[in-house]
Short mmCIF file of N, CA and C in Angstrom, two decimals:
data_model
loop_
_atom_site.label_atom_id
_atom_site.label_comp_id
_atom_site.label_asym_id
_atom_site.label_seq_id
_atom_site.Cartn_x
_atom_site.Cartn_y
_atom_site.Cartn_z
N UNK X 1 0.84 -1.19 0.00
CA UNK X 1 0.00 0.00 0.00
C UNK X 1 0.87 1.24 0.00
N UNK X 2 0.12 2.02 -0.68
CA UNK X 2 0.91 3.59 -0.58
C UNK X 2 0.74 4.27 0.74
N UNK X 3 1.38 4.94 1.17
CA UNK X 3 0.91 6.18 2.13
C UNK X 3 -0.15 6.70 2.02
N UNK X 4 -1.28 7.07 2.99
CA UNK X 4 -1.96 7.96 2.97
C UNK X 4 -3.07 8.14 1.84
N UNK X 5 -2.83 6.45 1.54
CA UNK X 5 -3.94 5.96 0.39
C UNK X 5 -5.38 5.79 1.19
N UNK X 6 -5.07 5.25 2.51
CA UNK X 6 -6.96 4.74 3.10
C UNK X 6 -6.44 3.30 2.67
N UNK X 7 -5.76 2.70 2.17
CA UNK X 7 -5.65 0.98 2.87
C UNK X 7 -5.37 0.60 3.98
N UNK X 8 -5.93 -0.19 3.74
CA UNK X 8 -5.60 -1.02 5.49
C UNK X 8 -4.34 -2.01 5.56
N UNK X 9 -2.99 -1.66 6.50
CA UNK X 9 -1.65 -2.45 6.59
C UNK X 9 -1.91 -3.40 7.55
N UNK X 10 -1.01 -4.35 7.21
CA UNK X 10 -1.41 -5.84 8.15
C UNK X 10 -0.37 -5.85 8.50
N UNK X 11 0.23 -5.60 9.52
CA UNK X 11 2.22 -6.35 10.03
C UNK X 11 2.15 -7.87 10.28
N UNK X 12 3.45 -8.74 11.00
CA UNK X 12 3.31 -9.88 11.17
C UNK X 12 2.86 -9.84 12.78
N UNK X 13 2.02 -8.89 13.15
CA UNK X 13 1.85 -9.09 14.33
C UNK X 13 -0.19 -9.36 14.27
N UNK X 14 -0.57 -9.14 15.31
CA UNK X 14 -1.70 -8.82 15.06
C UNK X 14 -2.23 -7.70 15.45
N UNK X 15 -1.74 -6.54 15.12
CA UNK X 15 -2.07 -5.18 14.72
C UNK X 15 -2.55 -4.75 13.78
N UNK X 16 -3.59 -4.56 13.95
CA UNK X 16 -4.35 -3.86 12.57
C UNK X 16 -4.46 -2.29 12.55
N UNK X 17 -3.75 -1.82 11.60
CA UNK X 17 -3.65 0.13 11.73
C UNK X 17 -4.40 0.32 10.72
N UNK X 18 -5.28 1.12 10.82
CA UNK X 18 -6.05 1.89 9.93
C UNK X 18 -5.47 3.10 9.99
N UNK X 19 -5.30 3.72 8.22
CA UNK X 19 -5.31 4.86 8.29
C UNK X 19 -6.30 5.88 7.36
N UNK X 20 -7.03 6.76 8.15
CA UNK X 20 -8.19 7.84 7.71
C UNK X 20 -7.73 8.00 6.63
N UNK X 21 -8.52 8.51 5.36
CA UNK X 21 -8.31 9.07 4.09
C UNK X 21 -8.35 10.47 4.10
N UNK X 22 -7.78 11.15 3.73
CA UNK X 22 -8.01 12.47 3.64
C UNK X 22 -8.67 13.02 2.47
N UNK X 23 -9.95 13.44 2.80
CA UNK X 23 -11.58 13.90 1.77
C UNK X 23 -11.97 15.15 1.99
N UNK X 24 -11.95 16.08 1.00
CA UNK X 24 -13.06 17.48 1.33
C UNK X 24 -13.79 17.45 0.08
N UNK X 25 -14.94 17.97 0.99
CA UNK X 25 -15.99 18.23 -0.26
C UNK X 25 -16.43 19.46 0.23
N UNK X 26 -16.87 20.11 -0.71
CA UNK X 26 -17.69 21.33 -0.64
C UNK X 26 -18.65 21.85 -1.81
N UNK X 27 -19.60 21.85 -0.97
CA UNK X 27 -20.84 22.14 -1.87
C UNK X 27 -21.99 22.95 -1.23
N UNK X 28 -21.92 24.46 -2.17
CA UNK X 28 -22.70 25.64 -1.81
C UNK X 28 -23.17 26.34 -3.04
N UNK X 29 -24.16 26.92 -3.02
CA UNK X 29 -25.18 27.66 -3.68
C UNK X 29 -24.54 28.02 -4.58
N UNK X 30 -24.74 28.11 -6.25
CA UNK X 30 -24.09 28.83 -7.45
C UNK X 30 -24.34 30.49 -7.10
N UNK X 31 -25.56 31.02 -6.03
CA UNK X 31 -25.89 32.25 -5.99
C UNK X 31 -24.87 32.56 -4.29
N UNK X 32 -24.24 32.18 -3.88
CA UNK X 32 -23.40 32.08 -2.47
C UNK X 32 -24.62 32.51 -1.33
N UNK X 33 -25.57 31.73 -1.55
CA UNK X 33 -26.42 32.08 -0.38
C UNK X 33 -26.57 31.11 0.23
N UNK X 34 -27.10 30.97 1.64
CA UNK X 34 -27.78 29.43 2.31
C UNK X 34 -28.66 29.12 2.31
N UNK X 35 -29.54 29.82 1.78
CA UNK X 35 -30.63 29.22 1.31
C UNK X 35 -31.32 30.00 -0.15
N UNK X 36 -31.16 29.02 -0.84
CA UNK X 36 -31.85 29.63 -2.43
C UNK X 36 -33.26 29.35 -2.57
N UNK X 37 -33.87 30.17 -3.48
CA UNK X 37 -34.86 30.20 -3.59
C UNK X 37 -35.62 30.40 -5.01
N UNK X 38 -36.70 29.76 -5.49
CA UNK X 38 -37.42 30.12 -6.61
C UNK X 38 -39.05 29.96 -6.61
N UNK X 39 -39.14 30.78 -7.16
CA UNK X 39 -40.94 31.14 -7.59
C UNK X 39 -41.18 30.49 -9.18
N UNK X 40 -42.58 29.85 -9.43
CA UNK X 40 -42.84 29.16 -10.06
C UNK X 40 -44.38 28.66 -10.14
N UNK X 41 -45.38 28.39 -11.60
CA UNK X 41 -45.89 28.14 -11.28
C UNK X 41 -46.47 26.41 -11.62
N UNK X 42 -47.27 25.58 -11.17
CA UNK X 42 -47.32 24.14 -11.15
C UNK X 42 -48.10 23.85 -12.91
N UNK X 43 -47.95 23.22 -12.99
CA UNK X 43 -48.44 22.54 -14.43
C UNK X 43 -47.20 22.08 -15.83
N UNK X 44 -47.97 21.76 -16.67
CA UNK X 44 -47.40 21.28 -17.84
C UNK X 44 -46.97 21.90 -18.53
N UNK X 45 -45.78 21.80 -18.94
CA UNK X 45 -45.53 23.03 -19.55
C UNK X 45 -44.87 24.39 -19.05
N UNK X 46 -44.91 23.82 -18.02
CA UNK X 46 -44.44 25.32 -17.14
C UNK X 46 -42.62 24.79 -16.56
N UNK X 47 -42.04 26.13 -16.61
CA UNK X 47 -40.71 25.59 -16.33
C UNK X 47 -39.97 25.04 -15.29
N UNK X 48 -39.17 24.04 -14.82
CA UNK X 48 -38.35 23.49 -13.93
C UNK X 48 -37.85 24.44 -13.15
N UNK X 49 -37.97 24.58 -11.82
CA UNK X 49 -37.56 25.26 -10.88
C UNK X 49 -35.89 24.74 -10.71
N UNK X 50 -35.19 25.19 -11.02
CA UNK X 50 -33.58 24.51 -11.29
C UNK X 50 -32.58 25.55 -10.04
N UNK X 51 -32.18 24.46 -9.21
CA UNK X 51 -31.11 25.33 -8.37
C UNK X 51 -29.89 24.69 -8.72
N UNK X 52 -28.90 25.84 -8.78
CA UNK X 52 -27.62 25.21 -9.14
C UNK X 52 -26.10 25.17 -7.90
N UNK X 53 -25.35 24.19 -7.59
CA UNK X 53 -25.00 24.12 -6.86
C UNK X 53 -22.91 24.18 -7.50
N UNK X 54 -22.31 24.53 -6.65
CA UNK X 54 -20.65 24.10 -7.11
C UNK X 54 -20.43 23.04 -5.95
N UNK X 55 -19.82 21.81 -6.27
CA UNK X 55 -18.99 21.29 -5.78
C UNK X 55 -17.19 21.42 -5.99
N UNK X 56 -17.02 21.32 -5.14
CA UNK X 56 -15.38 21.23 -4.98
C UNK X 56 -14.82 20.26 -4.60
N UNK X 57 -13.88 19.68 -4.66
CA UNK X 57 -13.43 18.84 -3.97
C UNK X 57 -11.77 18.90 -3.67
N UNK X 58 -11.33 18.51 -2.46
CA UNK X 58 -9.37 18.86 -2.58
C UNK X 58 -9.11 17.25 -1.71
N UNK X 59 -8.13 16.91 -1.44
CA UNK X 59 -7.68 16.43 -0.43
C UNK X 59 -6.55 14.82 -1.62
N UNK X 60 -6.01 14.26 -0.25
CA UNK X 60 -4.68 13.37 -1.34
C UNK X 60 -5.25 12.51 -2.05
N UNK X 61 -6.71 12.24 -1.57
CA UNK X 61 -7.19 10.30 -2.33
C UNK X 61 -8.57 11.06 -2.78
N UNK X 62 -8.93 10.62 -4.35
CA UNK X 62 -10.31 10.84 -4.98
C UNK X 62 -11.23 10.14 -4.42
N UNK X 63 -12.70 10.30 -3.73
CA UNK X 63 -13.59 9.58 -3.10
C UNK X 63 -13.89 8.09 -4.30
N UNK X 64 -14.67 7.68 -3.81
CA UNK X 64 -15.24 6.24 -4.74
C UNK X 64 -16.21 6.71 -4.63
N UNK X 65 -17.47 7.28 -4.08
CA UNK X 65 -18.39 7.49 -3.59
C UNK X 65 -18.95 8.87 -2.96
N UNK X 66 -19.77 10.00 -3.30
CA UNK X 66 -20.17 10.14 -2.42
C UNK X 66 -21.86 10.57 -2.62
N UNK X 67 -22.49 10.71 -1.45
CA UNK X 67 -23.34 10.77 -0.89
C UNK X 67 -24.04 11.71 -0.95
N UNK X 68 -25.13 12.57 -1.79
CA UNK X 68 -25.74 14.22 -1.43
C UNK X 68 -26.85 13.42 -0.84
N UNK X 69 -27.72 14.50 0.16
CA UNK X 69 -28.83 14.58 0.82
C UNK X 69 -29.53 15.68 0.47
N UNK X 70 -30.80 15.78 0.03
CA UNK X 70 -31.15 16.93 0.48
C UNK X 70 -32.44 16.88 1.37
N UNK X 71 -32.47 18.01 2.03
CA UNK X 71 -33.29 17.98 3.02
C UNK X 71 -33.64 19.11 3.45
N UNK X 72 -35.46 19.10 3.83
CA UNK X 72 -36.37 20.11 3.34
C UNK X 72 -37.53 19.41 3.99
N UNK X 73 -38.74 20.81 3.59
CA UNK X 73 -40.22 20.17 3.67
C UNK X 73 -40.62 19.23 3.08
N UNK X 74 -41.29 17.73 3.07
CA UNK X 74 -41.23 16.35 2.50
C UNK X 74 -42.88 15.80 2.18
N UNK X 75 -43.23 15.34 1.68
CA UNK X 75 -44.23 14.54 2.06
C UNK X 75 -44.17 13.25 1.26
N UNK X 76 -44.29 12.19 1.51
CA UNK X 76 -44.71 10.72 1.04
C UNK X 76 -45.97 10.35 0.45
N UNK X 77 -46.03 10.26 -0.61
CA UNK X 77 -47.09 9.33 -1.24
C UNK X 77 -46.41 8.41 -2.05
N UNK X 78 -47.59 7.25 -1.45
CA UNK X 78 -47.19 5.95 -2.66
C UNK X 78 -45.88 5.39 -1.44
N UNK X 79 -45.14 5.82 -0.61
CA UNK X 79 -43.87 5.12 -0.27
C UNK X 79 -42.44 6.22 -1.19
N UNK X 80 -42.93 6.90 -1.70
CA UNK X 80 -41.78 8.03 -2.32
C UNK X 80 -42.04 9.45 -1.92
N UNK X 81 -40.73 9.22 -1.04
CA UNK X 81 -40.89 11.04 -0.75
C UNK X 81 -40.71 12.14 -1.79
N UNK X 82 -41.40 13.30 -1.29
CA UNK X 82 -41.86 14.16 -2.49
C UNK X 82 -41.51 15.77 -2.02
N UNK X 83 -40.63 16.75 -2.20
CA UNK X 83 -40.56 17.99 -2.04
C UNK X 83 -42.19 18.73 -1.89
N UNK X 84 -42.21 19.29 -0.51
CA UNK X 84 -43.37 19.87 -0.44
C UNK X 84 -42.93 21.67 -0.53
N UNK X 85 -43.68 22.00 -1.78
CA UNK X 85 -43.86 23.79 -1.84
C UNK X 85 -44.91 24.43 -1.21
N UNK X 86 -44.67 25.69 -0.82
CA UNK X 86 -45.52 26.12 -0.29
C UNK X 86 -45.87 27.46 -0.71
N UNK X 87 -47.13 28.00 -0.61
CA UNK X 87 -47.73 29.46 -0.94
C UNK X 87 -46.70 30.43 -0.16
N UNK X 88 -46.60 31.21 -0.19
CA UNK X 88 -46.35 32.60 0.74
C UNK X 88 -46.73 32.39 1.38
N UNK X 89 -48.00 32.75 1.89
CA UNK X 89 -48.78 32.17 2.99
C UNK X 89 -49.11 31.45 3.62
N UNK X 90 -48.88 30.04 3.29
CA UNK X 90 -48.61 28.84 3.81
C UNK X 90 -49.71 27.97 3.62
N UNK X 91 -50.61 29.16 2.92
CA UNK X 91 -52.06 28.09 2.73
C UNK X 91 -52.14 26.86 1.54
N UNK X 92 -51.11 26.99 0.83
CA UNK X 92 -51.14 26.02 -0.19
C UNK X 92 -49.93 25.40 0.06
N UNK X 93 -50.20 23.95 0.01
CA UNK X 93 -49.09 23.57 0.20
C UNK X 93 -48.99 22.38 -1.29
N UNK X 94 -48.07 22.42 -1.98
CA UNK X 94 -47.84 21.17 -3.41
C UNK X 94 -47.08 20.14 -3.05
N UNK X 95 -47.21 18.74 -3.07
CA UNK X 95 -46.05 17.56 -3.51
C UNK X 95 -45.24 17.73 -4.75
N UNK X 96 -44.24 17.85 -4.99
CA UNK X 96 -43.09 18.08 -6.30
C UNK X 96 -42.54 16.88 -6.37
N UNK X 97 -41.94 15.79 -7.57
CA UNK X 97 -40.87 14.93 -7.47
C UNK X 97 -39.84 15.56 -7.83
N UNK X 98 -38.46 15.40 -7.12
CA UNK X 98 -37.38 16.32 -7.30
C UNK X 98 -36.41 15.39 -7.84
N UNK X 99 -35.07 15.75 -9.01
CA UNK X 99 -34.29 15.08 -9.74
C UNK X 99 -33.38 15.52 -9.38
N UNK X 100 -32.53 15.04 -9.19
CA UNK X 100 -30.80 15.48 -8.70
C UNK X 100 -30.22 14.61 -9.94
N UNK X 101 -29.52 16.07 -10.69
CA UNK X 101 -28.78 15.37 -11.78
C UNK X 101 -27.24 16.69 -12.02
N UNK X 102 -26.65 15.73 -12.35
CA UNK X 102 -25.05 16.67 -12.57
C UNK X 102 -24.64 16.85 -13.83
N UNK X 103 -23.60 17.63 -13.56
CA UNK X 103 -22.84 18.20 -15.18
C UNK X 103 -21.15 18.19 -14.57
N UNK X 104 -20.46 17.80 -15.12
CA UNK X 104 -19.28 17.25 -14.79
C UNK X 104 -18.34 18.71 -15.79
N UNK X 105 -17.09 18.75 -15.42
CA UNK X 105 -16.77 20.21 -15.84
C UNK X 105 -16.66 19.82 -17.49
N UNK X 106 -16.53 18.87 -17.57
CA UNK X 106 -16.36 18.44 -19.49
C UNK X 106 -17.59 18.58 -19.78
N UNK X 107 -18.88 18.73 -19.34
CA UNK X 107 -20.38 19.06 -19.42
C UNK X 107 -21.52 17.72 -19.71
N UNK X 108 -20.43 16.73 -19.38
CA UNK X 108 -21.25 15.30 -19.38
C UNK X 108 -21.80 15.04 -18.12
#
């Protein structure tokens, strides 16, 4: 194993050393805010509410994997959770299905 790869070394003893990988990620608003926002209205035809995000990433070893969450107002139907919108006022409230999809800097 290399250094500072995240494998795991075995000696002839029975010591097992793990060593941590070193990972950053960072991922914040294309508009640098904490919370973004869009207005929109529901039907066919009508346009995708699209938030755009930068990831970054630094550190010695490329992830295999990772993980986004997002998390928000929700509701479930059917067993699939669903982005819940809401009026201004709070009197309307919509189920949305939401798509998390990427663009890689080559634009694939």
């Amino acid at each position: 194993t290399s250094p500072e790869s995240g494998w795991y070394e075995f000696s002839t003893s029975n010591t097992l050393i793990i060593k941590p990988r070193d990972f950053s990620i960072s991922i914040i608003s294309d508009e640098y805010t904490s919370a973004p926002s869009r207005e929109g209205y529901v039907g066919s035809g009508e346009p995708a509410l699209d938030f755009g995000y930068i990831v970054t990433t630094s550190g010695k070893t490329a992830a295999d994997e990772v993980l986004i969450k997002v998390t928000g107002p929700a509701q479930v139907i059917g067993g699939r959770s669903y982005c819940l919108f809401s009026s201004d006022d709070g009197t309307a409230k919509v189920p949305f299905p939401a798509t998390l999809s990427f663009i890689t800097r080559s634009g694939t």
